[in-house]
mmCIF file of C-alpha atoms and ligand atoms in Angstrom:
data_model
loop_
_atom_site.group_PDB
_atom_site.id
_atom_site.type_symbol
_atom_site.label_atom_id
_atom_site.label_comp_id
_atom_site.label_asym_id
_atom_site.label_seq_id
_atom_site.Cartn_x
_atom_site.Cartn_y
_atom_site.Cartn_z
ATOM 1 C CA UNK A 172 2.863 3.412 10.988
ATOM 2 C CA UNK A 173 1.590 3.607 7.555
ATOM 3 C CA UNK A 174 -1.093 0.628 7.072
ATOM 4 C CA UNK A 175 -2.846 -0.694 10.228
ATOM 5 C CA UNK A 176 -5.226 -3.927 9.793
ATOM 6 C CA UNK A 177 -7.294 -4.230 13.469
ATOM 7 C CA UNK A 178 -9.198 -7.499 13.723
ATOM 8 C CA UNK A 179 -9.997 -7.443 9.957
ATOM 9 C CA UNK A 180 -12.438 -10.424 8.799
ATOM 10 C CA UNK A 181 -13.952 -11.233 5.621
ATOM 11 C CA UNK A 182 -16.099 -14.012 4.402
ATOM 12 C CA UNK A 183 -17.205 -14.937 1.066
ATOM 13 C CA UNK A 184 -20.418 -16.728 1.729
ATOM 14 C CA UNK A 185 -19.303 -19.558 4.343
ATOM 15 C CA UNK A 186 -15.789 -19.289 3.494
ATOM 16 C CA UNK A 187 -13.988 -16.924 6.093
ATOM 17 C CA UNK A 188 -10.905 -16.113 4.181
ATOM 18 C CA UNK A 189 -9.757 -13.404 7.034
ATOM 19 C CA UNK A 190 -10.298 -14.177 10.610
ATOM 20 C CA UNK A 191 -9.739 -11.034 12.831
ATOM 21 C CA UNK A 192 -6.030 -10.384 11.458
ATOM 22 C CA UNK A 193 -4.357 -7.638 13.024
ATOM 23 C CA UNK A 194 -0.666 -6.319 11.430
ATOM 24 C CA UNK A 195 1.094 -3.170 10.714
ATOM 25 C CA UNK A 196 3.127 -1.816 7.818
ATOM 26 C CA UNK A 197 5.622 0.960 8.374
ATOM 27 C CA UNK A 198 6.693 3.673 6.345
ATOM 28 C CA UNK A 199 9.943 2.552 4.059
ATOM 29 C CA UNK A 200 9.797 -0.966 4.721
ATOM 30 C CA UNK A 201 9.159 -3.778 2.228
ATOM 31 C CA UNK A 202 7.037 -6.606 3.560
ATOM 32 C CA UNK A 203 6.518 -9.717 2.353
ATOM 33 C CA UNK A 204 2.836 -11.405 2.482
ATOM 34 C CA UNK A 205 3.154 -15.064 2.237
ATOM 35 C CA UNK A 206 0.994 -18.104 2.843
ATOM 36 C CA UNK A 207 -0.263 -21.010 1.057
ATOM 37 C CA UNK A 208 -3.059 -20.922 -1.704
ATOM 38 C CA UNK A 209 -6.420 -19.842 -0.166
ATOM 39 C CA UNK A 210 -4.584 -18.352 2.680
ATOM 40 C CA UNK A 211 -6.065 -14.963 2.199
ATOM 41 C CA UNK A 212 -3.155 -12.943 0.740
ATOM 42 C CA UNK A 213 -5.419 -11.846 -2.268
ATOM 43 C CA UNK A 214 -8.371 -10.888 -0.197
ATOM 44 C CA UNK A 215 -6.027 -8.921 2.188
ATOM 45 C CA UNK A 216 -4.555 -7.216 -0.895
ATOM 46 C CA UNK A 217 -8.087 -6.328 -2.183
ATOM 47 C CA UNK A 218 -9.309 -4.871 1.107
ATOM 48 C CA UNK A 219 -6.045 -2.337 1.107
ATOM 49 C CA UNK A 220 -6.882 -1.082 -2.324
ATOM 50 C CA UNK A 221 -10.240 -1.075 -1.573
ATOM 51 C CA UNK A 222 -12.019 -3.430 -4.304
ATOM 52 C CA UNK A 223 -13.624 -5.275 -1.259
ATOM 53 C CA UNK A 224 -14.414 -4.048 2.427
ATOM 54 C CA UNK A 225 -13.914 -5.979 5.551
ATOM 55 C CA UNK A 226 -17.211 -7.263 7.381
ATOM 56 C CA UNK A 227 -15.597 -6.225 10.690
ATOM 57 C CA UNK A 228 -12.448 -4.709 12.253
ATOM 58 C CA UNK A 229 -10.649 -1.212 10.954
ATOM 59 C CA UNK A 230 -8.060 -0.839 8.106
ATOM 60 C CA UNK A 231 -6.240 2.539 8.619
ATOM 61 C CA UNK A 232 -3.809 4.398 6.339
ATOM 62 C CA UNK A 233 -1.706 7.053 7.846
ATOM 63 C CA UNK A 234 -4.005 6.717 10.748
ATOM 64 C CA UNK A 235 -7.308 7.598 8.902
ATOM 65 C CA UNK A 236 -9.737 4.931 7.991
ATOM 66 C CA UNK A 237 -9.406 3.670 4.073
ATOM 67 C CA UNK A 238 -13.312 4.967 3.519
ATOM 68 C CA UNK A 239 -12.525 8.670 4.459
ATOM 69 C CA UNK A 240 -9.773 8.899 1.406
ATOM 70 C CA UNK A 241 -11.025 10.099 -2.053
ATOM 71 C CA UNK A 242 -10.665 8.060 -5.164
ATOM 72 C CA UNK A 243 -8.388 10.628 -6.510
ATOM 73 C CA UNK A 244 -6.019 11.292 -3.667
ATOM 74 C CA UNK A 245 -5.761 7.306 -2.500
ATOM 75 C CA UNK A 246 -2.130 7.203 -2.105
ATOM 76 C CA UNK A 247 -1.747 3.603 -2.880
ATOM 77 C CA UNK A 248 -0.598 1.853 -6.314
ATOM 78 C CA UNK A 249 -1.461 -1.681 -7.138
ATOM 79 C CA UNK A 250 -0.115 -4.411 -9.405
ATOM 80 C CA UNK A 251 -3.043 -7.106 -9.432
ATOM 81 C CA UNK A 252 -2.391 -10.749 -9.736
ATOM 82 C CA UNK A 253 -4.025 -10.869 -13.113
ATOM 83 C CA UNK A 254 -3.225 -8.178 -15.658
ATOM 84 C CA UNK A 255 -5.819 -5.512 -15.891
ATOM 85 C CA UNK A 256 -5.657 -2.829 -18.929
ATOM 86 C CA UNK A 257 -7.503 -1.066 -21.406
ATOM 87 C CA UNK A 258 -7.913 -3.475 -24.303
ATOM 88 C CA UNK A 259 -8.343 -0.534 -27.222
ATOM 89 C CA UNK A 260 -5.120 1.093 -25.865
ATOM 90 C CA UNK A 261 -1.511 0.121 -26.813
ATOM 91 C CA UNK A 262 1.244 -0.180 -24.423
ATOM 92 C CA UNK A 263 2.397 3.246 -25.275
ATOM 93 C CA UNK A 264 -0.883 4.829 -24.728
ATOM 94 C CA UNK A 265 -1.125 3.220 -21.482
ATOM 95 C CA UNK A 266 2.140 4.757 -20.361
ATOM 96 C CA UNK A 267 1.327 8.095 -21.984
ATOM 97 C CA UNK A 268 -1.836 8.294 -20.410
ATOM 98 C CA UNK A 269 -0.767 7.446 -16.728
ATOM 99 C CA UNK A 270 2.319 9.858 -17.494
ATOM 100 C CA UNK A 271 -0.283 12.765 -18.172
ATOM 101 C CA UNK A 272 -2.683 11.711 -15.248
ATOM 102 C CA UNK A 273 0.209 11.582 -12.579
ATOM 103 C CA UNK A 274 2.395 14.564 -14.093
ATOM 104 C CA UNK A 275 5.425 12.358 -14.982
ATOM 105 C CA UNK A 276 7.594 13.459 -17.526
ATOM 106 C CA UNK A 277 8.968 11.615 -20.663
ATOM 107 C CA UNK A 278 12.360 10.561 -19.050
ATOM 108 C CA UNK A 279 10.389 8.745 -16.282
ATOM 109 C CA UNK A 280 8.483 7.192 -19.047
ATOM 110 C CA UNK A 281 11.400 5.973 -21.035
ATOM 111 C CA UNK A 282 13.435 5.053 -18.195
ATOM 112 C CA UNK A 283 10.771 2.298 -17.647
ATOM 113 C CA UNK A 284 10.604 1.484 -21.052
ATOM 114 C CA UNK A 285 14.153 0.711 -21.226
ATOM 115 C CA UNK A 286 14.631 -0.938 -17.913
ATOM 116 C CA UNK A 287 11.368 -3.312 -18.701
ATOM 117 C CA UNK A 288 12.302 -3.791 -22.145
ATOM 118 C CA UNK A 289 9.430 -2.482 -23.580
ATOM 119 C CA UNK A 290 10.572 -0.886 -26.542
ATOM 120 C CA UNK A 291 9.456 -3.505 -29.155
ATOM 121 C CA UNK A 292 6.022 -3.579 -27.863
ATOM 122 C CA UNK A 293 5.142 -0.037 -27.870
ATOM 123 C CA UNK A 294 2.462 -0.166 -30.433
ATOM 124 C CA UNK A 295 1.014 -3.733 -29.246
ATOM 125 C CA UNK A 296 -2.206 -4.120 -27.628
ATOM 126 C CA UNK A 297 -1.972 -5.859 -24.343
ATOM 127 C CA UNK A 298 -4.031 -8.722 -25.473
ATOM 128 C CA UNK A 299 -1.393 -9.602 -27.747
ATOM 129 C CA UNK A 300 1.337 -9.575 -25.434
ATOM 130 C CA UNK A 301 3.068 -12.442 -23.400
ATOM 131 C CA UNK A 302 2.092 -13.125 -19.919
ATOM 132 C CA UNK A 303 5.248 -11.697 -18.758
ATOM 133 C CA UNK A 304 5.372 -8.725 -21.100
ATOM 134 C CA UNK A 305 1.766 -8.129 -19.645
ATOM 135 C CA UNK A 306 3.128 -8.232 -16.152
ATOM 136 C CA UNK A 307 5.890 -5.571 -17.207
ATOM 137 C CA UNK A 308 3.269 -3.481 -18.308
ATOM 138 C CA UNK A 309 1.729 -3.532 -14.801
ATOM 139 C CA UNK A 310 4.566 -2.936 -13.256
ATOM 140 C CA UNK A 311 5.237 0.397 -15.780
ATOM 141 C CA UNK A 312 1.783 1.430 -14.928
ATOM 142 C CA UNK A 313 1.875 1.000 -11.034
ATOM 143 C CA UNK A 314 5.159 2.731 -11.117
ATOM 144 C CA UNK A 315 3.897 5.944 -12.786
ATOM 145 C CA UNK A 316 0.924 6.533 -10.315
ATOM 146 C CA UNK A 317 1.629 8.844 -7.376
ATOM 147 C CA UNK A 318 1.692 6.653 -4.260
ATOM 148 C CA UNK A 319 3.140 6.188 -0.520
ATOM 149 C CA UNK A 320 2.264 2.419 -0.628
ATOM 150 C CA UNK A 321 2.847 0.068 -3.301
ATOM 151 C CA UNK A 322 1.064 -3.189 -3.223
ATOM 152 C CA UNK A 323 1.743 -5.900 -5.478
ATOM 153 C CA UNK A 324 0.055 -9.453 -5.677
ATOM 154 C CA UNK A 325 1.975 -12.061 -7.199
ATOM 155 C CA UNK A 326 4.165 -9.434 -9.081
ATOM 156 C CA UNK A 327 6.944 -11.882 -10.326
ATOM 157 C CA UNK A 328 4.594 -14.072 -11.932
ATOM 158 C CA UNK A 329 5.757 -14.788 -15.705
ATOM 159 C CA UNK A 330 8.853 -12.655 -15.524
ATOM 160 C CA UNK A 331 12.056 -14.185 -16.734
ATOM 161 C CA UNK A 332 15.218 -13.788 -14.302
ATOM 162 C CA UNK A 333 16.235 -10.560 -15.536
ATOM 163 C CA UNK A 334 13.265 -9.079 -15.204
ATOM 164 C CA UNK A 335 12.786 -10.447 -11.612
ATOM 165 C CA UNK A 336 16.171 -8.564 -10.962
ATOM 166 C CA UNK A 337 14.771 -5.260 -12.440
ATOM 167 C CA UNK A 338 11.646 -5.635 -10.475
ATOM 168 C CA UNK A 339 13.363 -6.344 -7.160
ATOM 169 C CA UNK A 340 15.535 -3.207 -8.196
ATOM 170 C CA UNK A 341 12.575 -1.150 -8.618
ATOM 171 C CA UNK A 342 11.382 -2.274 -5.238
ATOM 172 C CA UNK A 343 14.314 -1.732 -3.441
ATOM 173 C CA UNK A 344 14.291 1.899 -4.983
ATOM 174 C CA UNK A 345 11.109 2.566 -3.915
ATOM 175 C CA UNK A 346 11.924 2.103 -0.181
ATOM 176 C CA UNK A 347 15.352 4.154 -0.873
ATOM 177 C CA UNK A 348 12.870 6.889 -1.873
ATOM 178 C CA UNK A 349 10.900 6.413 1.490
ATOM 179 C CA UNK A 350 7.903 4.520 -0.102
ATOM 180 C CA UNK A 351 6.483 1.669 1.342
ATOM 181 C CA UNK A 352 6.100 -1.786 -0.348
ATOM 182 C CA UNK A 353 3.556 -4.816 0.479
ATOM 183 C CA UNK A 354 3.996 -7.480 -1.877
ATOM 184 C CA UNK A 355 2.418 -11.134 -1.998
ATOM 185 C CA UNK A 356 4.085 -14.055 -3.377
ATOM 186 C CA UNK A 357 5.029 -17.402 -3.067
ATOM 187 C CA UNK A 358 8.701 -17.153 -4.490
ATOM 188 C CA UNK A 359 10.299 -17.177 -0.730
ATOM 189 C CA UNK A 360 14.035 -17.487 -1.890
ATOM 190 C CA UNK A 361 13.043 -14.584 -4.142
ATOM 191 C CA UNK A 362 11.835 -11.934 -1.552
ATOM 192 C CA UNK A 363 14.378 -13.341 1.246
ATOM 193 C CA UNK A 364 17.138 -11.174 -0.258
ATOM 194 C CA UNK A 365 15.191 -7.804 0.019
ATOM 195 C CA UNK A 366 12.104 -7.838 2.133
ATOM 196 C CA UNK A 367 12.432 -6.222 5.534
ATOM 197 C CA UNK A 368 9.440 -8.167 7.406
ATOM 198 C CA UNK A 369 7.131 -10.734 6.684
ATOM 199 C CA UNK A 370 3.923 -11.401 7.514
ATOM 200 C CA UNK A 371 2.713 -15.410 7.069
ATOM 201 C CA UNK A 372 -1.033 -15.964 6.695
ATOM 202 C CA UNK A 373 -2.497 -19.597 7.161
ATOM 203 C CA UNK A 374 -6.095 -20.138 6.682
ATOM 204 C CA UNK A 375 -7.093 -16.771 7.106
ATOM 205 C CA UNK A 376 -5.159 -16.222 10.153
ATOM 206 C CA UNK A 377 -1.581 -14.364 10.797
ATOM 207 C CA UNK A 378 0.871 -17.106 12.398
ATOM 208 C CA UNK A 379 3.607 -15.100 12.212
ATOM 209 C CA UNK A 380 5.022 -11.599 11.599
ATOM 210 C CA UNK A 381 8.335 -9.535 11.878
ATOM 211 C CA UNK A 382 11.868 -9.932 10.465
ATOM 212 C CA UNK A 383 13.245 -13.409 9.893
ATOM 213 C CA UNK A 384 15.081 -13.285 13.044
ATOM 214 C CA UNK A 385 12.031 -12.056 14.824
ATOM 215 C CA UNK A 386 9.928 -15.106 13.549
ATOM 216 C CA UNK A 387 12.870 -17.501 14.271
ATOM 217 C CA UNK A 388 12.785 -16.195 17.679
ATOM 218 C CA UNK A 389 9.057 -16.651 18.215
ATOM 219 C CA UNK A 390 9.127 -20.242 17.043
ATOM 220 C CA UNK A 391 12.547 -21.034 18.454
ATOM 221 C CA UNK A 392 13.988 -21.983 15.168
ATOM 222 C CA UNK A 393 17.177 -20.367 14.705
ATOM 223 C CA UNK A 394 19.419 -19.843 11.302
ATOM 224 C CA UNK A 395 16.705 -20.865 9.094
ATOM 225 C CA UNK A 396 16.300 -19.664 5.727
ATOM 226 C CA UNK A 397 12.487 -18.258 5.086
ATOM 227 C CA UNK A 398 11.535 -21.461 3.361
ATOM 228 C CA UNK A 399 12.610 -23.425 6.233
ATOM 229 C CA UNK A 400 10.679 -20.977 8.484
ATOM 230 C CA UNK A 401 7.672 -21.085 6.478
ATOM 231 C CA UNK A 402 7.599 -24.679 6.293
ATOM 232 C CA UNK A 403 7.588 -25.480 9.735
ATOM 233 C CA UNK A 404 5.354 -22.811 10.730
ATOM 234 C CA UNK A 405 2.571 -23.480 8.512
ATOM 235 C CA UNK A 406 3.113 -27.000 8.977
ATOM 236 C CA UNK A 407 2.699 -26.624 12.790
ATOM 237 C CA UNK A 408 5.896 -28.695 12.812
ATOM 238 C CA UNK A 409 8.561 -26.999 14.622
ATOM 239 C CA UNK A 410 10.591 -30.054 14.767
ATOM 240 C CA UNK A 411 14.021 -30.023 13.368
ATOM 241 C CA UNK A 412 14.309 -31.524 9.810
ATOM 242 C CA UNK A 413 15.244 -35.329 9.463
ATOM 243 C CA UNK A 414 18.977 -36.045 9.611
ATOM 244 C CA UNK A 415 21.928 -33.447 10.756
ATOM 245 C CA UNK A 416 20.344 -30.100 11.130
ATOM 246 C CA UNK A 417 22.148 -27.146 9.918
ATOM 247 C CA UNK A 418 20.503 -24.893 12.506
ATOM 248 C CA UNK A 419 19.919 -25.006 16.133
ATOM 249 C CA UNK A 420 16.973 -26.912 17.359
ATOM 250 C CA UNK A 421 14.019 -26.181 19.506
ATOM 251 C CA UNK A 422 13.352 -27.554 22.931
ATOM 252 C CA UNK A 423 9.775 -28.462 23.349
HETATM 253 P P1 ATP B 793 -3.438 -18.076 -3.611
HETATM 254 O O1 ATP B 793 -2.002 -17.947 -3.082
HETATM 255 O O2 ATP B 793 -3.968 -19.101 -4.354
HETATM 256 O O3 ATP B 793 -3.648 -16.725 -4.885
HETATM 257 P P2 ATP B 793 -4.734 -16.229 -1.498
HETATM 258 O O4 ATP B 793 -3.708 -16.428 -0.500
HETATM 259 O O5 ATP B 793 -4.577 -15.265 -2.430
HETATM 260 O O6 ATP B 793 -4.375 -17.994 -2.483
HETATM 261 P P3 ATP B 793 -7.633 -15.816 -1.322
HETATM 262 O O7 ATP B 793 -7.651 -15.672 -2.841
HETATM 263 O O8 ATP B 793 -7.460 -14.348 -0.765
HETATM 264 O O9 ATP B 793 -6.054 -16.772 -1.024
HETATM 265 O O10 ATP B 793 -8.480 -16.789 -0.814
HETATM 266 C C1 ATP B 793 -8.934 -16.841 0.516
HETATM 267 C C2 ATP B 793 -10.247 -17.755 0.506
HETATM 268 O O11 ATP B 793 -11.260 -16.936 0.286
HETATM 269 C C3 ATP B 793 -10.055 -19.020 -0.384
HETATM 270 O O12 ATP B 793 -10.503 -20.050 0.313
HETATM 271 C C4 ATP B 793 -10.846 -18.839 -1.503
HETATM 272 O O13 ATP B 793 -11.384 -20.105 -1.861
HETATM 273 C C5 ATP B 793 -12.022 -17.987 -0.845
HETATM 274 N N1 ATP B 793 -12.385 -16.941 -1.950
HETATM 275 C C6 ATP B 793 -11.744 -16.049 -2.287
HETATM 276 N N2 ATP B 793 -12.270 -15.375 -3.299
HETATM 277 C C7 ATP B 793 -13.443 -15.606 -3.492
HETATM 278 C C8 ATP B 793 -14.777 -15.204 -4.084
HETATM 279 N N3 ATP B 793 -14.654 -14.420 -5.017
HETATM 280 N N4 ATP B 793 -15.852 -15.984 -3.521
HETATM 281 C C9 ATP B 793 -15.942 -17.223 -2.994
HETATM 282 N N5 ATP B 793 -14.577 -17.439 -2.322
HETATM 283 C C10 ATP B 793 -13.430 -16.865 -2.348
#
């Protein structure tokens, strides 16, 4: 097991964003963290990257509490939902800086520049870039770090269809290398094609966890798309969709 949340709670003032959540993420899998706006996805991610600490509960990475890792050896890379960068450094300077710090070579950097179509922006400051291009810079920066776990909060936001494909391929390649990916997103149809398992959050509580088949079985919903499962589970409505159903229906 790579990552474990054990009864983790987090409140912001009176808002209980996470309410005793427990889940595991295993090495070499891609896990989709899904849930409505305000469900607690970003709060979960921020706990993993140690921007915030839980009020109660324990989070461990490779069996060790997060607090026991040094900042310099913390094996997690992160793509935030809002791009974060050095305003005074160009795109190229960001890439060179990360490559230097993490011992990556020119080929690694050039490969990312080509795949993410960043060549024409290398001399630009991030503030002048479009939303999608800033997002591509965030992908490149995240990949250049050394990590076991890649955590991405809404990583597809702003990307065009071709770049969504590129990012999917990057996640799949990380899995092939034995790395682990945890990503939060609302794009259920995009992640359904490559995630191994899902964690569904609803109002700070985990309402489902597992493969699509596991979740379908737990809720007695067969042959559903991820979207159908999600909509049923989070609505608390496990009745069949109206009219002819294209999947087996539960028996209460
Ligand atoms: P979204 O899909 O909209 O990004 P989310 O699932 O990522 O939502 P969170 O951002 O984790 O949800 O928010 C969970 C709850 O905590 C929400 O009710 C939110 O309003 C609240 N919250 C988050 N950050 C803060 C904060 N800094 N101060 C107060 N409340 C907060």
